Short mmCIF file of C-alpha atoms in Angstrom, two decimals:
data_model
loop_
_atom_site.label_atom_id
_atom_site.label_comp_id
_atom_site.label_asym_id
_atom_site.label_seq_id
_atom_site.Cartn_x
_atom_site.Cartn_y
_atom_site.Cartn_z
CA UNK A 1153 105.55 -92.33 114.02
CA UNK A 1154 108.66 -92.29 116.14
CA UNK A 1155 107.98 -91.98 120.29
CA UNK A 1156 109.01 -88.69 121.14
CA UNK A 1157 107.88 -88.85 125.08
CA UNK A 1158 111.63 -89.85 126.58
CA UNK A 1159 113.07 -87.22 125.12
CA UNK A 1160 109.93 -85.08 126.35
CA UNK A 1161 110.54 -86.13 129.86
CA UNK A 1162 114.28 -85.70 129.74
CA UNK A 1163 113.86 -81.96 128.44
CA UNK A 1164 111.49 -81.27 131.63
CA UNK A 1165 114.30 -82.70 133.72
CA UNK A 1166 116.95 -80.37 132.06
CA UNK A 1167 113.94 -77.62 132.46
CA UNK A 1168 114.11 -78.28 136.34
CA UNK A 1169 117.64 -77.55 136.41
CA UNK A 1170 117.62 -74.50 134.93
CA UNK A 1171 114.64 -72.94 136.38
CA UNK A 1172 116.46 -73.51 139.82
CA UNK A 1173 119.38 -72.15 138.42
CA UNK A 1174 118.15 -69.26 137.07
CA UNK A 1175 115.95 -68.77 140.10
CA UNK A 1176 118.45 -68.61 142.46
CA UNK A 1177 119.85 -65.55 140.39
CA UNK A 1178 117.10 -63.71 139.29
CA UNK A 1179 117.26 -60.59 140.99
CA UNK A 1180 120.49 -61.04 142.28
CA UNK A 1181 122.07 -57.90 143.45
CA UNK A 1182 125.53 -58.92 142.30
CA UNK A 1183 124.53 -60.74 139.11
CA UNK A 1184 126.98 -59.82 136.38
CA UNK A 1185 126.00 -58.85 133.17
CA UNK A 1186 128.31 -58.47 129.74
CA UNK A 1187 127.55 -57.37 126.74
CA UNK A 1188 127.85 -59.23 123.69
CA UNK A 1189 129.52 -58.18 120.34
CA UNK A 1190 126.11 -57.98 118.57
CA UNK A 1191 125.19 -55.21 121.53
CA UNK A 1192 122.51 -57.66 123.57
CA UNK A 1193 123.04 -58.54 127.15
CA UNK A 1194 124.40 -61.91 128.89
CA UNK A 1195 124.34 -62.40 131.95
CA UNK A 1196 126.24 -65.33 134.12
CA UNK A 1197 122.70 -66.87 134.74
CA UNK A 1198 122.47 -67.57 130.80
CA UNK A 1199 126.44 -68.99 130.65
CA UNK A 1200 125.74 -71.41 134.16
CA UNK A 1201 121.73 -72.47 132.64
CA UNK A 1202 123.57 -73.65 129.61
CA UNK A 1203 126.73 -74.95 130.65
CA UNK A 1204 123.88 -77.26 133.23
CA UNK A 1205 121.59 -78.04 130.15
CA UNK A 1206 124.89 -78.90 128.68
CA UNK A 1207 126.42 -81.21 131.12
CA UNK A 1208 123.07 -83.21 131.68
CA UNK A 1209 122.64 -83.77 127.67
CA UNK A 1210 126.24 -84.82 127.28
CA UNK A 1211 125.62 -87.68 129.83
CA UNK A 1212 121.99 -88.22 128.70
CA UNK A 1213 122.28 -88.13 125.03
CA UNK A 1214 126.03 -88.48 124.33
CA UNK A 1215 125.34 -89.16 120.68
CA UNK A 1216 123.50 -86.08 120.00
CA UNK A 1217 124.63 -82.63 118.92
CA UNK A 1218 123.54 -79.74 121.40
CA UNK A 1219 123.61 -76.43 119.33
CA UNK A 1220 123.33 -73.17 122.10
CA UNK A 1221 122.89 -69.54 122.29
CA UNK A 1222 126.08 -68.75 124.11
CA UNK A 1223 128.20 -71.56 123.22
CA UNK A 1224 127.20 -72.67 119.82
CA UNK A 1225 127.34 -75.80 118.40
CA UNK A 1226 129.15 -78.87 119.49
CA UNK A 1227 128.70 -82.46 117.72
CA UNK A 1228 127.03 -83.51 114.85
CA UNK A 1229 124.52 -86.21 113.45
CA UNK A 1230 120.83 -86.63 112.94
CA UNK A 1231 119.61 -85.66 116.25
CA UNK A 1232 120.10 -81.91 117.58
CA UNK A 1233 119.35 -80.12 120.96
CA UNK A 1234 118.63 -76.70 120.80
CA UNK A 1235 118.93 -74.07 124.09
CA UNK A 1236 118.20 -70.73 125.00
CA UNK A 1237 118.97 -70.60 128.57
CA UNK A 1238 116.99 -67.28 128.96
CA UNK A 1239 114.67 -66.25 126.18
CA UNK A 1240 114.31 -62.26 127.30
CA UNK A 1241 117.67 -61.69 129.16
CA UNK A 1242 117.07 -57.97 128.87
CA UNK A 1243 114.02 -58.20 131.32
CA UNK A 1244 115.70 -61.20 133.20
CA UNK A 1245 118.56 -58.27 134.16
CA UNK A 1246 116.09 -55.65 134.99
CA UNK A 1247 113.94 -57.68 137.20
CA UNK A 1248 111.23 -58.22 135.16
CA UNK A 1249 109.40 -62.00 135.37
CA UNK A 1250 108.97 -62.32 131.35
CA UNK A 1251 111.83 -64.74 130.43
CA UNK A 1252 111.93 -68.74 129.87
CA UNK A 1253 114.31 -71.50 129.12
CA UNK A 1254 113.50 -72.77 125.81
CA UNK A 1255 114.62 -76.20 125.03
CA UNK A 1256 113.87 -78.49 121.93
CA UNK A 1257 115.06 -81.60 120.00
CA UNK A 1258 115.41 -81.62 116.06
CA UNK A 1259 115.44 -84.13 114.13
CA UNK A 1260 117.03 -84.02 110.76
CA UNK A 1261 114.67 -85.08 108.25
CA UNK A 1262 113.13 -83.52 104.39
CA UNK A 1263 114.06 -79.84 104.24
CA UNK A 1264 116.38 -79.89 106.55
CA UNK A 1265 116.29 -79.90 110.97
CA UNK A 1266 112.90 -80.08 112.59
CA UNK A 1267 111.86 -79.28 116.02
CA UNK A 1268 109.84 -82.79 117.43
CA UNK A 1269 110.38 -81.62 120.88
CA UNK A 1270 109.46 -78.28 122.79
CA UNK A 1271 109.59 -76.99 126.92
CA UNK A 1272 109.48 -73.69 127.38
CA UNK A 1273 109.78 -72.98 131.18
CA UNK A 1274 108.79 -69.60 132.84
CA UNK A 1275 109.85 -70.36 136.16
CA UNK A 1276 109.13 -66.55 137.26
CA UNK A 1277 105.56 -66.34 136.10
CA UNK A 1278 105.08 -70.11 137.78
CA UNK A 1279 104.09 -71.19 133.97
CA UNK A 1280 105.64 -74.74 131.77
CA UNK A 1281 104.60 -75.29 128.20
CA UNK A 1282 105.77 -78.40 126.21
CA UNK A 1283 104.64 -80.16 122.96
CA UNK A 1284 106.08 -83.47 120.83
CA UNK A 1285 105.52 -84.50 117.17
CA UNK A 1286 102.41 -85.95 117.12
CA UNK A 1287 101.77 -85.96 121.09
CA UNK A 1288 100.00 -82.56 121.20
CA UNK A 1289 101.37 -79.37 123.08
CA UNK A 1290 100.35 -79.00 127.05
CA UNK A 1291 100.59 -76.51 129.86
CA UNK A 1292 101.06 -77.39 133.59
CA UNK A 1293 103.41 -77.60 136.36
CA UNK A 1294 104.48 -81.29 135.20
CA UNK A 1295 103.45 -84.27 132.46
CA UNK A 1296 101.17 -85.38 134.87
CA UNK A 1297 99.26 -81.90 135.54
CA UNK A 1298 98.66 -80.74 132.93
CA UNK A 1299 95.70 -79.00 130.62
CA UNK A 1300 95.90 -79.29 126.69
CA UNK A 1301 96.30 -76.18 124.60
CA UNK A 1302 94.39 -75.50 121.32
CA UNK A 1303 94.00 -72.17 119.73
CA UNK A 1304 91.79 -70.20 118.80
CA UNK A 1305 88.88 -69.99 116.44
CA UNK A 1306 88.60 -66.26 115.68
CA UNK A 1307 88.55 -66.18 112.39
CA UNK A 1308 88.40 -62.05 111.64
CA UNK A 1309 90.69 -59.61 111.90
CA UNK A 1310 88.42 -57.23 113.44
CA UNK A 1311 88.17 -59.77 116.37
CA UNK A 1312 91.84 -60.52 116.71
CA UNK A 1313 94.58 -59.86 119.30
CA UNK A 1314 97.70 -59.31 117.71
CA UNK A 1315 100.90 -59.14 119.83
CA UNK A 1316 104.69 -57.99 119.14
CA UNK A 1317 107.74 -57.36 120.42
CA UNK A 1318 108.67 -54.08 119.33
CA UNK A 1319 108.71 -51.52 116.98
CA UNK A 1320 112.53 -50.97 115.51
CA UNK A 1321 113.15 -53.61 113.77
CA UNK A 1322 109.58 -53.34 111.60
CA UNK A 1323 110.82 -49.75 110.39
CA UNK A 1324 115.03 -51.38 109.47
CA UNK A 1325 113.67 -53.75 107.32
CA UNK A 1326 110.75 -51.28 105.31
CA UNK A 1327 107.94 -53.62 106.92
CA UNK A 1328 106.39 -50.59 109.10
CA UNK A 1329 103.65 -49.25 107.10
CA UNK A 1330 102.27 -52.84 106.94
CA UNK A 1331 102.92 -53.57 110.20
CA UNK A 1332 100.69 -50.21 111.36
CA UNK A 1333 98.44 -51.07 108.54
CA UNK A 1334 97.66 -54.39 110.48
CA UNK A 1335 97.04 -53.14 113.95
CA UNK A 1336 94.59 -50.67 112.83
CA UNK A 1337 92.42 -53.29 111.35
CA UNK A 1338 92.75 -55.74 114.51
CA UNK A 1339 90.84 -55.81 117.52
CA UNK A 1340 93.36 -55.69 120.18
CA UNK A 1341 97.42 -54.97 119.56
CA UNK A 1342 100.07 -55.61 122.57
CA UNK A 1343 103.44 -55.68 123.17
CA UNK A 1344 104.12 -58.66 125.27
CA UNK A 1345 107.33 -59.51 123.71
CA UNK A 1346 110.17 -62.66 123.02
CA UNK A 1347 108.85 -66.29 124.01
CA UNK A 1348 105.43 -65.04 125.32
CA UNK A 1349 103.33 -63.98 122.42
CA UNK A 1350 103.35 -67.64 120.66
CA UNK A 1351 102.76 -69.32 123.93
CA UNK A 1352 99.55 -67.69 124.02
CA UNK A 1353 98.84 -68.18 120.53
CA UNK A 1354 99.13 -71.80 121.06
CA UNK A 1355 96.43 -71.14 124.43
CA UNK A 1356 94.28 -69.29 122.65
CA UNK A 1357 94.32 -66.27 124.28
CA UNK A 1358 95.92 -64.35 121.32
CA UNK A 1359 95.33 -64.84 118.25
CA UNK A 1360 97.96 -63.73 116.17
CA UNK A 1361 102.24 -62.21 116.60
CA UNK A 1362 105.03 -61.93 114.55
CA UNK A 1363 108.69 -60.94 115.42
CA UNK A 1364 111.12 -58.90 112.47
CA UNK A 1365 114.28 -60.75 113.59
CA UNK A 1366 114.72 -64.32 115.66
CA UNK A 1367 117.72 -66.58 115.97
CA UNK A 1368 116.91 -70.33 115.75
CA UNK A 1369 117.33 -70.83 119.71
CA UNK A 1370 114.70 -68.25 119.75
CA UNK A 1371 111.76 -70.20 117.70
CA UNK A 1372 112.66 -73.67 117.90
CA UNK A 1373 110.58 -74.59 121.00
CA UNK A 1374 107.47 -72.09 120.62
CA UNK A 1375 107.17 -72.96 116.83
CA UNK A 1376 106.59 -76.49 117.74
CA UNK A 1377 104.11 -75.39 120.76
CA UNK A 1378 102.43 -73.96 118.27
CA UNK A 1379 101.93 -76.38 115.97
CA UNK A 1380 100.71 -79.11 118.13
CA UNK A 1381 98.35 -76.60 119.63
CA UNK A 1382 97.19 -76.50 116.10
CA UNK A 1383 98.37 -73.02 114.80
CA UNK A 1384 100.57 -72.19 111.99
CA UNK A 1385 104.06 -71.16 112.49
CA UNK A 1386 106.36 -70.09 109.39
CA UNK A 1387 108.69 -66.98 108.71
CA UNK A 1388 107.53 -63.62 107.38
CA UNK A 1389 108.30 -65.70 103.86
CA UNK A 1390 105.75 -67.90 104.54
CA UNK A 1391 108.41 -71.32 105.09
CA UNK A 1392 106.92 -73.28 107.59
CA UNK A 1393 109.22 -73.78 110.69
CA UNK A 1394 111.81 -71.91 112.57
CA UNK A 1395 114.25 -71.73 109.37
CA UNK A 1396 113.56 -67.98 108.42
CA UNK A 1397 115.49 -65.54 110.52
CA UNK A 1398 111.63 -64.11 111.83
CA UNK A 1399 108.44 -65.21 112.47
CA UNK A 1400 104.94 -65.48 112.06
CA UNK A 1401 102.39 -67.50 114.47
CA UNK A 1402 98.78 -67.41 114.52
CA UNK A 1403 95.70 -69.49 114.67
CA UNK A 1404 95.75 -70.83 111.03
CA UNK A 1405 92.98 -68.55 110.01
CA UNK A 1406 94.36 -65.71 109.81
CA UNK A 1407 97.84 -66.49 108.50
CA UNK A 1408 97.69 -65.47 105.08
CA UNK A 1409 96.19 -62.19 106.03
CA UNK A 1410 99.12 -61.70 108.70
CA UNK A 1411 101.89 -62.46 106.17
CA UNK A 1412 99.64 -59.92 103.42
CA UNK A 1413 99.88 -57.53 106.01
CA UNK A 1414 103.60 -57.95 107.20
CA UNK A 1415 104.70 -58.05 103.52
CA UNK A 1416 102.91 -55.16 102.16
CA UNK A 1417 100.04 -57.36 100.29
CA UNK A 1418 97.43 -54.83 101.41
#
């Protein structure tokens, strides 16, 4: 099995970089926000975390391809870097601490890219969660501090916590009914939202989420978190990985009864 910890370490390095970045901005009277042509927010803190991640990749890993949430893709080859400088923008811009720099490697391989490295760095909520093919996923402030995540064993609906981002885009794509179906028969429903949900899968805490609509940059790192933690991770179609425009994490017990649910099944 290839020896995924350099590439580990380098993507905490580019995770220090950002979180400073980002830091320094968060909050920021003056910070300037635009809005892009598919209506969501950017602000200059996403542009300047990227351009950094960016820059430090180019002299770090000139060979590989570095594919971005504002600037797209640049390179190619059998090794890709995927960013998104700030996973929850919209509560970055109103001032609230739920965001995180999600970085990953893929490597291209049978069915196409997959994620071997995750960070996902919540520098506002003091919180760092990482995983590598075959190394295990972790939470800490650093590779040396840090506690290993496993999910968790609940293996009932009645007993699960099932978390979301919203509502809106359920109802668009005629998934609503199941989607209510589902958190009447849980436990505990929130609405935590973007990177957060599937980093708690991944601790345990939560047993169960699932987003309508995700960009790659959006699922590359958590889905990998995930799986190392020993969860499942696939779309709403059931493919395993990041590949299918949405998502679906959970413990692996209760995955076929979340995509049932989610795909009107029951």
């Amino acid at each position: 099995m290839p020896d995924y910890l350099d590439d580990l370490r380098l993507a905490h390095v580019l995770a220090d970089a950002a979180d400073a970045a980002t830091m320094a901005r968060f909050k920021a009277l003056d910070l300037k926000v635009e809005t892009k042509p598919d209506m969501t927010p950017v602000s200059e803190a996403d542009r300047a975390a990227e351009e950094l991640i960016r820059g430090q990749l180019q002299r770090a890993r000139p060979r590989d391809a570095i594919l971005g949430e504002e600037y797209g893709v640049e390179g190619t080859g059998p090794r890709r870097w995927v960013i998104d400088p700030i996973d929850g923008t919209k509560n970055y811009v109103r001032g609230v601490p739920v965001w995180a720099t999600l970085i990953s490697l893929m490597e291209a391989g049978e069915g196409g890219f997959q994620p071997v490295v995750g960070v996902v760095s919540a520098p506002a909520l003091g919180r760092r969660w990482w995983a590598a093919q075959g190394y295990g996923a972790f939470s800490g402030r650093s590779l040396s501090a840090a506690t290993r995540l496993h999910v968790s064993r609940v293996s009932k609906l009645a007993d699960a916590s099932f978390a979301y981002s919203s509502l809106s885009g359920w109802e668009e794509q005629g998934r609503l009914d199941g989607f209510l179906d589902l958190t009447r028969e849980v436990w505990r429903t929130r609405a935590y939202g973007d990177f957060w949900p599937y980093m708690m899968v991944a601790e345990g805490a939560v047993d169960l989420c699932a987003e309508p609509e995700l960009s790659l940059w959006d699922m590359t790192a958590t889905s990998i978190v995930v799986t190392e933690a020993g969860g499942s991770f696939t779309g709403l179609d059931g493919r395993p990985g990041p590949h299918s425009g949405n998502a679906a994490a959970s413990n692996g017990l209760l995955h076929d009864e979340l995509l049932g649910y989610l795909n009107g099944r029951y």
